[in-house]
PDB file of C-alpha atoms and ligand atoms in Angstrom:
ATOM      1  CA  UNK A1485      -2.732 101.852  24.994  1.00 54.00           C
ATOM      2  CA  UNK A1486      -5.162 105.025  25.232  1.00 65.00           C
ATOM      3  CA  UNK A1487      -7.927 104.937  28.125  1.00 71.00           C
ATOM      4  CA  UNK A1488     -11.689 105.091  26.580  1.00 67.00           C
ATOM      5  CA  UNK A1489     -12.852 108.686  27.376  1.00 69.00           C
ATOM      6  CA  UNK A1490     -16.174 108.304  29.081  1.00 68.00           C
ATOM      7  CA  UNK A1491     -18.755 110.600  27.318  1.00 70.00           C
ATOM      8  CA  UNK A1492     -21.546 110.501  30.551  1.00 84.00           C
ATOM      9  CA  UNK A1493     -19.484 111.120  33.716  1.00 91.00           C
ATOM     10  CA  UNK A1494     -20.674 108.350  36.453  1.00 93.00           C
ATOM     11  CA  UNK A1495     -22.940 109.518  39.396  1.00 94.00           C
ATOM     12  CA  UNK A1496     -19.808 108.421  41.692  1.00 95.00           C
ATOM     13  CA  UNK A1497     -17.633 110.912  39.704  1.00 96.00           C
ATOM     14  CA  UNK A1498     -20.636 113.605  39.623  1.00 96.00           C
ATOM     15  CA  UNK A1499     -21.054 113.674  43.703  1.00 96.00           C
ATOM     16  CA  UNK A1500     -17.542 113.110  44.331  1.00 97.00           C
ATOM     17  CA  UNK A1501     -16.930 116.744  42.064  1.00 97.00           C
ATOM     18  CA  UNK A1502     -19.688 118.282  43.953  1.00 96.00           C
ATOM     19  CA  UNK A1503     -18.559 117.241  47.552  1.00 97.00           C
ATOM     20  CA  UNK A1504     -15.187 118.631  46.791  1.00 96.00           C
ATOM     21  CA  UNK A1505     -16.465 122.314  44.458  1.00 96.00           C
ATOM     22  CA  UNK A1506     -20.058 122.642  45.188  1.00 95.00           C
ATOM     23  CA  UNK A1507     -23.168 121.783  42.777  1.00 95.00           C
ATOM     24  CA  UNK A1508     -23.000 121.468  39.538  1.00 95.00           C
ATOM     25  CA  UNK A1509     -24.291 123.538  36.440  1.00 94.00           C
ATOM     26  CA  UNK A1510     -23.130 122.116  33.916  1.00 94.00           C
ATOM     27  CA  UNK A1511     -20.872 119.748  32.156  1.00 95.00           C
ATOM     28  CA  UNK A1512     -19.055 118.792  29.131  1.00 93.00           C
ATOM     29  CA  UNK A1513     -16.644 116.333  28.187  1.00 92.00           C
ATOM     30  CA  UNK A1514     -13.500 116.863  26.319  1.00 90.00           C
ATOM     31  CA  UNK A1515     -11.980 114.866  23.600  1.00 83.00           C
ATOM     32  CA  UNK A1516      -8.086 115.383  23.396  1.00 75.00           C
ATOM     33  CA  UNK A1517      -5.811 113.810  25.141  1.00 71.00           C
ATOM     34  CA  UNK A1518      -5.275 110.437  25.795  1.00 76.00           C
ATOM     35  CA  UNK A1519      -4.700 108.697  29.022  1.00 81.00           C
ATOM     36  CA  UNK A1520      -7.525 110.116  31.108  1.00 89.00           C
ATOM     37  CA  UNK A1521     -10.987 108.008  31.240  1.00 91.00           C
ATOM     38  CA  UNK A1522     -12.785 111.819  32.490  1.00 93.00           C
ATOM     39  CA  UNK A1523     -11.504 114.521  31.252  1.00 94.00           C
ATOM     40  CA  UNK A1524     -14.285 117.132  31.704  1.00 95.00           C
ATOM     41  CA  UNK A1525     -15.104 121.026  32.115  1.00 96.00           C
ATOM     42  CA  UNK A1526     -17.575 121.395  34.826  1.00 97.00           C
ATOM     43  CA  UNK A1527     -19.384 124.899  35.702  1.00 96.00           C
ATOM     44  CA  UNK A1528     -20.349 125.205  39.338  1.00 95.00           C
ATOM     45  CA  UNK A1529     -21.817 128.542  40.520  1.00 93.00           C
ATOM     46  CA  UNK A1530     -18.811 130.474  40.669  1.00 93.00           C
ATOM     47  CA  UNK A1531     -16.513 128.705  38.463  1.00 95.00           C
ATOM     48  CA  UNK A1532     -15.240 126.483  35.603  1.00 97.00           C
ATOM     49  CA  UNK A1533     -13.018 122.954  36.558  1.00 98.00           C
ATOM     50  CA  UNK A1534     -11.138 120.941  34.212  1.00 98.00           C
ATOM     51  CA  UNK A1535     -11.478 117.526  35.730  1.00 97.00           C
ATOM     52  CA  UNK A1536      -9.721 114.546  34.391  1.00 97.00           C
ATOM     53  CA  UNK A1537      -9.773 111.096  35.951  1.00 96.00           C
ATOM     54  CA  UNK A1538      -8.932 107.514  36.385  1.00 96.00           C
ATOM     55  CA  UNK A1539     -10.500 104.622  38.514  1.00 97.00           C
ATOM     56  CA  UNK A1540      -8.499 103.802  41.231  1.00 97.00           C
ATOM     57  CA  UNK A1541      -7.796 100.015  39.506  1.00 97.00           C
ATOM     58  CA  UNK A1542      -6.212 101.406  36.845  1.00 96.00           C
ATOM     59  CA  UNK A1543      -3.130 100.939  36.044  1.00 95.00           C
ATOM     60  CA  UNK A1544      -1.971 104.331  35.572  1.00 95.00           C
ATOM     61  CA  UNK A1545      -3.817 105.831  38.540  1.00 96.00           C
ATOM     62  CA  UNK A1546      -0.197 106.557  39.553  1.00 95.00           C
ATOM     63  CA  UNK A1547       0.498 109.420  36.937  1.00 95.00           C
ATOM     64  CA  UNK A1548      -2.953 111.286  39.123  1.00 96.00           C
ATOM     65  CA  UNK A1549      -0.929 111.108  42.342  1.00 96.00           C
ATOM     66  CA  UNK A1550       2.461 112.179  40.054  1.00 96.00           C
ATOM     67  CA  UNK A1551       0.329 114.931  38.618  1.00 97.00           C
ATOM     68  CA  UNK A1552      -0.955 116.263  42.326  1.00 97.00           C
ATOM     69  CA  UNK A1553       2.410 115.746  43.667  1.00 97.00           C
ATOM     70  CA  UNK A1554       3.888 118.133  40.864  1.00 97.00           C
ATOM     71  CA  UNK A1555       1.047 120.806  40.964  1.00 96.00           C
ATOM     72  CA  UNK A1556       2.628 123.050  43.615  1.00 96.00           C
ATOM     73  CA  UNK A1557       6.389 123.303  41.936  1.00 96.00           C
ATOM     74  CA  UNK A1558       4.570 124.134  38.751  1.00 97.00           C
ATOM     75  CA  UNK A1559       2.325 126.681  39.548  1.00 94.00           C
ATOM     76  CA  UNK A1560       3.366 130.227  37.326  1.00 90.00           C
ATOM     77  CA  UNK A1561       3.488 127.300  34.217  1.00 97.00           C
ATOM     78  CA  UNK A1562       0.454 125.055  34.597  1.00 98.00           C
ATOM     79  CA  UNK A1563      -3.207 125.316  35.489  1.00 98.00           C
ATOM     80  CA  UNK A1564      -3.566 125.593  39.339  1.00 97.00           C
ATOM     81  CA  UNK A1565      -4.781 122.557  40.533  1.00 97.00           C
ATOM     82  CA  UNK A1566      -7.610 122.738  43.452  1.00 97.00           C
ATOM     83  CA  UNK A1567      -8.001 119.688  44.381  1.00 98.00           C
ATOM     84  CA  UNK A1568      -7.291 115.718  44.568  1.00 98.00           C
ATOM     85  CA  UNK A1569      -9.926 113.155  45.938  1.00 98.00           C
ATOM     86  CA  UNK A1570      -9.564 109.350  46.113  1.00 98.00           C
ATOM     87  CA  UNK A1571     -12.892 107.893  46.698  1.00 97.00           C
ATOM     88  CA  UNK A1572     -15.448 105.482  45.626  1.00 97.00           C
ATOM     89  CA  UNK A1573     -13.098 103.741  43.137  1.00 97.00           C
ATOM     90  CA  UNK A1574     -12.123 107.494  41.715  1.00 97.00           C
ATOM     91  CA  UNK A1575      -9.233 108.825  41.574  1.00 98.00           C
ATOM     92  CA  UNK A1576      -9.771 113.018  39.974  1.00 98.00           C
ATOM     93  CA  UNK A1577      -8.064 115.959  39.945  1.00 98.00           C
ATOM     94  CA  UNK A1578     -10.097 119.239  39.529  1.00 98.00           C
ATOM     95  CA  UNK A1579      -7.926 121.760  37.839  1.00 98.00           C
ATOM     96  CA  UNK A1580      -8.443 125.680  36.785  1.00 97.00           C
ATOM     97  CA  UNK A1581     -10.078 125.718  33.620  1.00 97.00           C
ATOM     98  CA  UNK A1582      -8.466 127.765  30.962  1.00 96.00           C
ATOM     99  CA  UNK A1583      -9.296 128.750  27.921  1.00 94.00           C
ATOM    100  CA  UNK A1584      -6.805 128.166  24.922  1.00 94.00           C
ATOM    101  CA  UNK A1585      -6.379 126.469  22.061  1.00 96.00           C
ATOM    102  CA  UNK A1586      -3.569 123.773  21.965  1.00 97.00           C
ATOM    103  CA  UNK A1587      -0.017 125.256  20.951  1.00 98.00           C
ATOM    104  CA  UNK A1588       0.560 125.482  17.088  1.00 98.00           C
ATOM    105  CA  UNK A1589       4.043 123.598  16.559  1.00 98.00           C
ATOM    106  CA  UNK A1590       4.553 124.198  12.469  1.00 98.00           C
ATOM    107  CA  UNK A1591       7.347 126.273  11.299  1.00 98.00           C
ATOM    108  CA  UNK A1592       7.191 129.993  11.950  1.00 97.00           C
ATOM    109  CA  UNK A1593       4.385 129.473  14.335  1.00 98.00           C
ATOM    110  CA  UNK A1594       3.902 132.626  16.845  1.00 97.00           C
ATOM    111  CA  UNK A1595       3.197 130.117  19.732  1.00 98.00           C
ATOM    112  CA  UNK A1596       6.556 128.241  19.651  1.00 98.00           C
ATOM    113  CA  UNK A1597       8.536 131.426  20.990  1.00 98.00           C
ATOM    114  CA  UNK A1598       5.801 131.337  23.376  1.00 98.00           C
ATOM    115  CA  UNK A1599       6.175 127.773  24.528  1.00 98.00           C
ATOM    116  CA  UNK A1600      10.266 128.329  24.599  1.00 98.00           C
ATOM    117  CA  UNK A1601       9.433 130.990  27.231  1.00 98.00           C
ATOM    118  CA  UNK A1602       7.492 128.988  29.437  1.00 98.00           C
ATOM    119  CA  UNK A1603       9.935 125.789  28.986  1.00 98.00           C
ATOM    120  CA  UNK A1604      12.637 128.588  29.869  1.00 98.00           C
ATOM    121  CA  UNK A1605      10.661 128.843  33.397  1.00 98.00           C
ATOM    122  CA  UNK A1606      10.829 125.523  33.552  1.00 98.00           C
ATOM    123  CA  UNK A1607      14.192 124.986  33.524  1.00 96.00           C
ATOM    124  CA  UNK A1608      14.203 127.193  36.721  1.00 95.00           C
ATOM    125  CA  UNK A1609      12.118 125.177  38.528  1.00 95.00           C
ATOM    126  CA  UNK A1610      13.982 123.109  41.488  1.00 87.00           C
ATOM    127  CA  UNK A1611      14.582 119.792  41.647  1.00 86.00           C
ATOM    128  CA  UNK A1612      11.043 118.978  43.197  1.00 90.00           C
ATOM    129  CA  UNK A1613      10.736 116.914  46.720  1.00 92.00           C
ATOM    130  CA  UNK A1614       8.821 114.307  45.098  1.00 93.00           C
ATOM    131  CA  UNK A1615       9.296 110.645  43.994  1.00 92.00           C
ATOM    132  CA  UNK A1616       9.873 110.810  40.335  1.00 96.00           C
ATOM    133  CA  UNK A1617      10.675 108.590  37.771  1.00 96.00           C
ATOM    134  CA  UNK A1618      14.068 109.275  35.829  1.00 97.00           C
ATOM    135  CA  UNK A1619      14.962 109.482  32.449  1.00 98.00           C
ATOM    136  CA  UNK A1620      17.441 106.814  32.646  1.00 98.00           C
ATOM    137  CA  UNK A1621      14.777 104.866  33.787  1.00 98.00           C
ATOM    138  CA  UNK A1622      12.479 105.360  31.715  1.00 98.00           C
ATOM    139  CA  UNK A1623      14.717 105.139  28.186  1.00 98.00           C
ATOM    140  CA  UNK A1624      16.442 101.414  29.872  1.00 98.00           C
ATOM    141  CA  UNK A1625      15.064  99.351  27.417  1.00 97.00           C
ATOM    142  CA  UNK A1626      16.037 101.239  24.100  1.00 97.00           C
ATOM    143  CA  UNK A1627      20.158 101.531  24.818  1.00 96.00           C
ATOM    144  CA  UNK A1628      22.365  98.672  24.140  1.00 91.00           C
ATOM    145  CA  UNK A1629      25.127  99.727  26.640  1.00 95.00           C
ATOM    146  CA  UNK A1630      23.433 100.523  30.190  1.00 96.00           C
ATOM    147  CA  UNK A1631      26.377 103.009  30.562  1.00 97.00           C
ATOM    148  CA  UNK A1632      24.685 104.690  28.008  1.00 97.00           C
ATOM    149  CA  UNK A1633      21.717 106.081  30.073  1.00 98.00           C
ATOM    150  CA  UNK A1634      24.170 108.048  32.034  1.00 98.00           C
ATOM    151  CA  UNK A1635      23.750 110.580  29.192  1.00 98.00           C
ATOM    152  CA  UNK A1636      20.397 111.102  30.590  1.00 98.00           C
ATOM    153  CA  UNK A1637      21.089 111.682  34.405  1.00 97.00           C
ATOM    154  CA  UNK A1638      20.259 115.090  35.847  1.00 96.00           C
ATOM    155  CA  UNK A1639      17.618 116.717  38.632  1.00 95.00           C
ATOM    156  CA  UNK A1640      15.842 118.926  36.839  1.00 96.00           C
ATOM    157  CA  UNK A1641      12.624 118.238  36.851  1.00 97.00           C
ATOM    158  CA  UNK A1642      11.108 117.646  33.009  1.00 98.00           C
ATOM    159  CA  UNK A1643       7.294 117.399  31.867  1.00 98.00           C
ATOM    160  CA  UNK A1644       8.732 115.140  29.052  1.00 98.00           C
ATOM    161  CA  UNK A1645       5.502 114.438  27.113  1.00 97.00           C
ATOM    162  CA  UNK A1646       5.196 117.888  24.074  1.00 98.00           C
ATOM    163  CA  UNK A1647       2.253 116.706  22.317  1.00 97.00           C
ATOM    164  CA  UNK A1648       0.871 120.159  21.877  1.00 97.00           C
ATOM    165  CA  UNK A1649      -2.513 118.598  23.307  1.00 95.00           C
ATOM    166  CA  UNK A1650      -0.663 119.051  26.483  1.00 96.00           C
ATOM    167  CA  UNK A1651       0.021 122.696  25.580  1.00 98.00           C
ATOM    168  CA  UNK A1652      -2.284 125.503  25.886  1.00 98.00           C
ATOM    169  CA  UNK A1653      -2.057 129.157  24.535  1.00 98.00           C
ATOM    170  CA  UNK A1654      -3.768 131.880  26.673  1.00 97.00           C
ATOM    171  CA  UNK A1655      -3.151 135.353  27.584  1.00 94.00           C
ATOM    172  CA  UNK A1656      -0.661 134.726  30.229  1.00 92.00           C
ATOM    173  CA  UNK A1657       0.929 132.564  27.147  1.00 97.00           C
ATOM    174  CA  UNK A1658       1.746 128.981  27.186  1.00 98.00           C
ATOM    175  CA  UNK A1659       0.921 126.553  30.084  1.00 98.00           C
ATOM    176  CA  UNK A1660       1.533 123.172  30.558  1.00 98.00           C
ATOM    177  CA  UNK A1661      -0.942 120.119  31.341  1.00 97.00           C
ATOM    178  CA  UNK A1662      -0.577 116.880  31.724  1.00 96.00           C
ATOM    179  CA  UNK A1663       2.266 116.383  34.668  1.00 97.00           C
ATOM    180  CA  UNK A1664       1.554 112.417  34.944  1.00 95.00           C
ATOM    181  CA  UNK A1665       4.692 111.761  33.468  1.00 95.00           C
ATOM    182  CA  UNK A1666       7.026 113.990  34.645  1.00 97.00           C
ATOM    183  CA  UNK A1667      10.381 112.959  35.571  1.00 97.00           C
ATOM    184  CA  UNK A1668      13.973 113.432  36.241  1.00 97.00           C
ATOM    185  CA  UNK A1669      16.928 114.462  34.256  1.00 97.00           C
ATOM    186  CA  UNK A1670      19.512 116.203  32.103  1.00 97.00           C
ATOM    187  CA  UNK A1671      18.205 119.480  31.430  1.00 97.00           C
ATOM    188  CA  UNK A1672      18.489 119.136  27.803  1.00 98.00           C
ATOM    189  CA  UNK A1673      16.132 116.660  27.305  1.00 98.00           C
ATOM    190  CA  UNK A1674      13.184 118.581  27.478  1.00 98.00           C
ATOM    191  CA  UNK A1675      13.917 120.646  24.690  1.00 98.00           C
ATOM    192  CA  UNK A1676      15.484 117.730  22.793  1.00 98.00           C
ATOM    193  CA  UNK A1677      11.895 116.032  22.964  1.00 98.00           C
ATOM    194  CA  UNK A1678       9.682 118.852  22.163  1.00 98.00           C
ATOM    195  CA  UNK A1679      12.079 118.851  18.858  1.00 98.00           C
ATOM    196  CA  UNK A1680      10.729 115.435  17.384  1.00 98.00           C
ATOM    197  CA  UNK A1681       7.049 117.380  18.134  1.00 98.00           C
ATOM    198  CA  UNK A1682       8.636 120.166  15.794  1.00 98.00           C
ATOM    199  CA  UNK A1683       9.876 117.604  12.941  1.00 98.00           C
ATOM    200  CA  UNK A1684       6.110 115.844  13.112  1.00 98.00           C
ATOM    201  CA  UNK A1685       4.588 119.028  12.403  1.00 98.00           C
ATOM    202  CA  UNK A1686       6.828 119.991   9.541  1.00 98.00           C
ATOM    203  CA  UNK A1687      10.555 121.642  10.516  1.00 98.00           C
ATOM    204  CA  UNK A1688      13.117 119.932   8.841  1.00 98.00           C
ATOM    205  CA  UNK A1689      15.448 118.724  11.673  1.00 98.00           C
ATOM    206  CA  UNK A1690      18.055 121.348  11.711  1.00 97.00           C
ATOM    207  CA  UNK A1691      15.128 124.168  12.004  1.00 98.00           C
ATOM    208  CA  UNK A1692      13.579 122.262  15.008  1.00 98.00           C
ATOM    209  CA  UNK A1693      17.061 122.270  16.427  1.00 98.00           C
ATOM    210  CA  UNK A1694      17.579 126.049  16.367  1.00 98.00           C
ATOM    211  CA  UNK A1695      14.101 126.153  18.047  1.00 98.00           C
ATOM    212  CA  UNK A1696      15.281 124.346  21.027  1.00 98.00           C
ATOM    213  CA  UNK A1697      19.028 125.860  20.955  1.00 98.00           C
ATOM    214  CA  UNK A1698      16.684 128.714  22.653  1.00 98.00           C
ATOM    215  CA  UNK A1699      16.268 126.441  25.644  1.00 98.00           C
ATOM    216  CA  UNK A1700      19.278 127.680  28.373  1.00 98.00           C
ATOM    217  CA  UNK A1701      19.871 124.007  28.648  1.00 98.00           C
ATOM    218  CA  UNK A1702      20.787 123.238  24.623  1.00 98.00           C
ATOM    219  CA  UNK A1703      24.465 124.694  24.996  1.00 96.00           C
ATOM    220  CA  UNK A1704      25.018 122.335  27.767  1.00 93.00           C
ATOM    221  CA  UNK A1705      24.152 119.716  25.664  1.00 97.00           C
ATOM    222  CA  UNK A1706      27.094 116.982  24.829  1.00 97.00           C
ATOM    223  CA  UNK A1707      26.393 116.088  21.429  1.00 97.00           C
ATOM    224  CA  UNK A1708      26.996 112.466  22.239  1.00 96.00           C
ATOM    225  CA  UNK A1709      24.007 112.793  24.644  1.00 97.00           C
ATOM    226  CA  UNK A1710      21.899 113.698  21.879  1.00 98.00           C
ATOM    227  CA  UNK A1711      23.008 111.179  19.293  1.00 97.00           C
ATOM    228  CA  UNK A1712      22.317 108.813  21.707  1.00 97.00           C
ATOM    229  CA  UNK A1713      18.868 110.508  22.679  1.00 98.00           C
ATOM    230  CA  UNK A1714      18.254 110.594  18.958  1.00 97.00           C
ATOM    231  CA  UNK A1715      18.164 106.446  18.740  1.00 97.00           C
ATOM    232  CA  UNK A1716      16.596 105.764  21.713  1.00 97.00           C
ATOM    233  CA  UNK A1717      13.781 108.081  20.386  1.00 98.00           C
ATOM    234  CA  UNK A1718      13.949 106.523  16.990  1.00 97.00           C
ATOM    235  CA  UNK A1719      13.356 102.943  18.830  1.00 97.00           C
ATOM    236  CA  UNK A1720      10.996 103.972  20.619  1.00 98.00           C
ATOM    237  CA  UNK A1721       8.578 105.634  18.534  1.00 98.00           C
ATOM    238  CA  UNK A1722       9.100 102.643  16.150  1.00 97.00           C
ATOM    239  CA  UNK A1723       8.053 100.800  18.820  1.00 96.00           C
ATOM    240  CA  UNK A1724       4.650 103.061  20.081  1.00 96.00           C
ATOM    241  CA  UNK A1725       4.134 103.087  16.662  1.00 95.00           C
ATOM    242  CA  UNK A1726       3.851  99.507  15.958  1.00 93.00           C
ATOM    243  CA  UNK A1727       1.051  98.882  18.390  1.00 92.00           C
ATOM    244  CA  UNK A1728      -0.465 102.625  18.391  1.00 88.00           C
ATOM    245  CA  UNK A1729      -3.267 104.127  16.431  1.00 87.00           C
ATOM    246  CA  UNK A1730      -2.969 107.451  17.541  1.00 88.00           C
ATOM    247  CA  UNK A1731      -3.085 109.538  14.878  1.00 91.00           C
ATOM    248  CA  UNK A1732       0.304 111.313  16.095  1.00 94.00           C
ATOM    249  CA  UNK A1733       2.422 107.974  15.861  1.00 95.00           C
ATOM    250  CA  UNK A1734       2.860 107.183  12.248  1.00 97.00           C
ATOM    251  CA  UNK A1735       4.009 111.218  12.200  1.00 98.00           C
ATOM    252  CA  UNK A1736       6.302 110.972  15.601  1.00 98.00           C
ATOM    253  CA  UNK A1737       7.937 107.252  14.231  1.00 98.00           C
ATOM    254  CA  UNK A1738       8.769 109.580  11.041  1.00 98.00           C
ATOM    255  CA  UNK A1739      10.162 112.725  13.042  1.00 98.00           C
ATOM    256  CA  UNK A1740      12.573 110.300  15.113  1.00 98.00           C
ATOM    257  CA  UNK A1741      14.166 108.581  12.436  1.00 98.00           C
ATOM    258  CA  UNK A1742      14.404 112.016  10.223  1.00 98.00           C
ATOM    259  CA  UNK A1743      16.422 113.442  13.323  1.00 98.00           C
ATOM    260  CA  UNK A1744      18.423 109.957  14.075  1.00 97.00           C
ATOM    261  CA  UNK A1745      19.484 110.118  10.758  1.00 97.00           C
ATOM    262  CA  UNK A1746      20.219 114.235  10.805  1.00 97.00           C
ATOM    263  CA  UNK A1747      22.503 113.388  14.288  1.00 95.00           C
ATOM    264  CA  UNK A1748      23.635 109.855  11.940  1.00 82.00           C
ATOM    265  CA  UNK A1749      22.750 108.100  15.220  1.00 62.00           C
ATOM    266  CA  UNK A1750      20.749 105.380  13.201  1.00 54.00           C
ATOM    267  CA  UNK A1751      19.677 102.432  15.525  1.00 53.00           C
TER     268      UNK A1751
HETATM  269  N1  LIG B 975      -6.803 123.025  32.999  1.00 59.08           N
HETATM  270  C1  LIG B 975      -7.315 122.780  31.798  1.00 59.08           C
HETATM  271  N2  LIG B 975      -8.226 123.626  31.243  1.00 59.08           N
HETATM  272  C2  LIG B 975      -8.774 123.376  30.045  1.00 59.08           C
HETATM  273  N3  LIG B 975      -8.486 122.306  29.289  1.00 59.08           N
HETATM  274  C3  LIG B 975      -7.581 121.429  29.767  1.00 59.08           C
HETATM  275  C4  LIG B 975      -6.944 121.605  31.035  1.00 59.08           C
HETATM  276  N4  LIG B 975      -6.090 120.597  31.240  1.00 59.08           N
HETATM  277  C5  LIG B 975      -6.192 119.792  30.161  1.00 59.08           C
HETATM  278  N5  LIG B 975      -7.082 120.291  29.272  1.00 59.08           N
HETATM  279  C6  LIG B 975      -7.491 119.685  27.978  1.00 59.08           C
HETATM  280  O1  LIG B 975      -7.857 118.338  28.228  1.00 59.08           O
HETATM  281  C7  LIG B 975      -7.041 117.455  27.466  1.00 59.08           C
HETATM  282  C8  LIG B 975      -6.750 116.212  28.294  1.00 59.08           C
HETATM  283  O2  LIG B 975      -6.051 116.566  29.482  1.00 59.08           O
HETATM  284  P1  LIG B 975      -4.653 115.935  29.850  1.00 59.08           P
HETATM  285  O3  LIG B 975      -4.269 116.476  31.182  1.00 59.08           O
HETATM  286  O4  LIG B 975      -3.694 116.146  28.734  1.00 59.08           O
HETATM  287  O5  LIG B 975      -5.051 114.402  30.003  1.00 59.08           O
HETATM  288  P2  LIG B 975      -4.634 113.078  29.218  1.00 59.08           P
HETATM  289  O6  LIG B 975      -3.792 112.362  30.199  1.00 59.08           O
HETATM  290  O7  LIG B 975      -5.942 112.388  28.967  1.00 59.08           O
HETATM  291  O8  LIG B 975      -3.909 113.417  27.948  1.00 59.08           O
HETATM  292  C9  LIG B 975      -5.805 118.278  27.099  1.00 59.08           C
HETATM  293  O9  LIG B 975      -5.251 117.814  25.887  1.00 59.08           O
HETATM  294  C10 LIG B 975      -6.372 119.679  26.974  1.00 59.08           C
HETATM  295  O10 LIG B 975      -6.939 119.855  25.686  1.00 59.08           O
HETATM  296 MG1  LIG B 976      -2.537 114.882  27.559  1.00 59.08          MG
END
């Protein structure tokens, strides 16, 4: 389930931002995304934060530490982050601010060569020192043969979560946001589940499969992998979209059973 946004960040939050950057000019909340109950831009003196947030009882607060954790392995690809506090029943990250629009993902799109090239650095990132969870893990519930997940197994480290609200355009081209839920894996999976983002937003599934056959992973790929890939996605977006009213959902649930069907991997 999504976390309410707050609109009016809490006086804890407010000191708790200037203790770690300095006063405050100026503040404004923003709206996509989905997890975080703060996600803000905040102007100090000399600069502009993104700060997003969850109280330390939630039961995410987890994916902060995840996200902190990650920051330094993913620095030429994601916002720098500045800084992590855990106080007064806050947990909050304060982030670079950038300015960019979220990545365009419809066919023919001039950002999606753009995103492939950051992904590409990615993939060159080492296997990060850092408790993760892994794919396997995370897909256990959607295989009907536990040998199965072994598809999935791999240490590369993979952001895993392509809505292009988590993808940003600027002039040093696409970064990344959003590292709560990054995990462990075959290297192919990445690409293979920024496809179904591709399919929602109107390739056919053989065009959003050249688009990730750019990844260095996709030849690597055993095409038994992605079958199987293709109807654990199917279930699970059939699931998320049974109990979801994101607005992405109905869209995704669509996408995975157009490209379970193009692999013939139906569930
Ligand atoms: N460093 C940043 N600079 C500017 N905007 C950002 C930054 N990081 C995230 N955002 C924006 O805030 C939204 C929410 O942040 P995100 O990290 O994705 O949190 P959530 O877990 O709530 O989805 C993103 O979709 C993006 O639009
Ligand atoms: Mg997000």
């Amino acid at each position: 389930m999504p976390t309410p946004r707050l609109t009016e960040l809490p006086d804890a939050v407010l000191r708790l931002i200037e203790k770690a950057s300095g006063p405050i000019a100026g503040v404004e909340t923003v709206n996509a995304g989905r997890n975080s109950a703060i996600a803000a831009r905040v102007r100090t003196a000399d600069r502009t934060l993104f700060v997003k947030g969850l109280p330390l009882d939630h039961p995410w607060v987890w994916t902060q530490k995840r996200e902190a954790d990650v920051g330094p392995y993913v620095r030429n690809i994601a916002p720098e982050l500045h800084w992590h506090v855990e106080e007064d029943g806050w947990s909050l990250l304060g982030f670079e601010h950038i300015d960019g629009g979220h990545a365009d993902f419809t066919p023919g799109s001039p950002d999606l060569p753009a995103v492939m090239a950051t992904m590409t650095r990615l993939a060159d990132v080492p296997a990060p020192d850092v408790d993760l969870k892994t794919m396997p893990h995370r897909l256990r519930t959607y295989v009907d043969d536990p040998a199965d997940l072994s598809w999935f197994t791999g240490n590369r480290l993979l952001h895993s979560e392509w809505n292009p609200h988590n993808v940003l355009m600027t002039d040093r081209g696409a970064l990344f946001v959003d590292w709560g839920w990054a995990s462990t894996g075959a290297a192919w999976i990445d690409p293979a589940l920024w496809l179904l983002w591709l399919i929602a937003h109107g390739h056919t599934p053989g065009q959003a499969e050249s688009e990730a056959a750019a990844h260095p992973a996709w030849q690597d790929a055993p095409p038994a992998g992605l079958d199987t890939l293709a109807r654990v996605q199917h279930r699970l977006w059939d699931s998320i979209a049974g109990e979801s009213t994101d607005d992405w959902a109905k869209p995704m649930q669509h996408a995975a059973q157009a490209w379970a069907e193009h692999r013939n991997a139906k569930p």
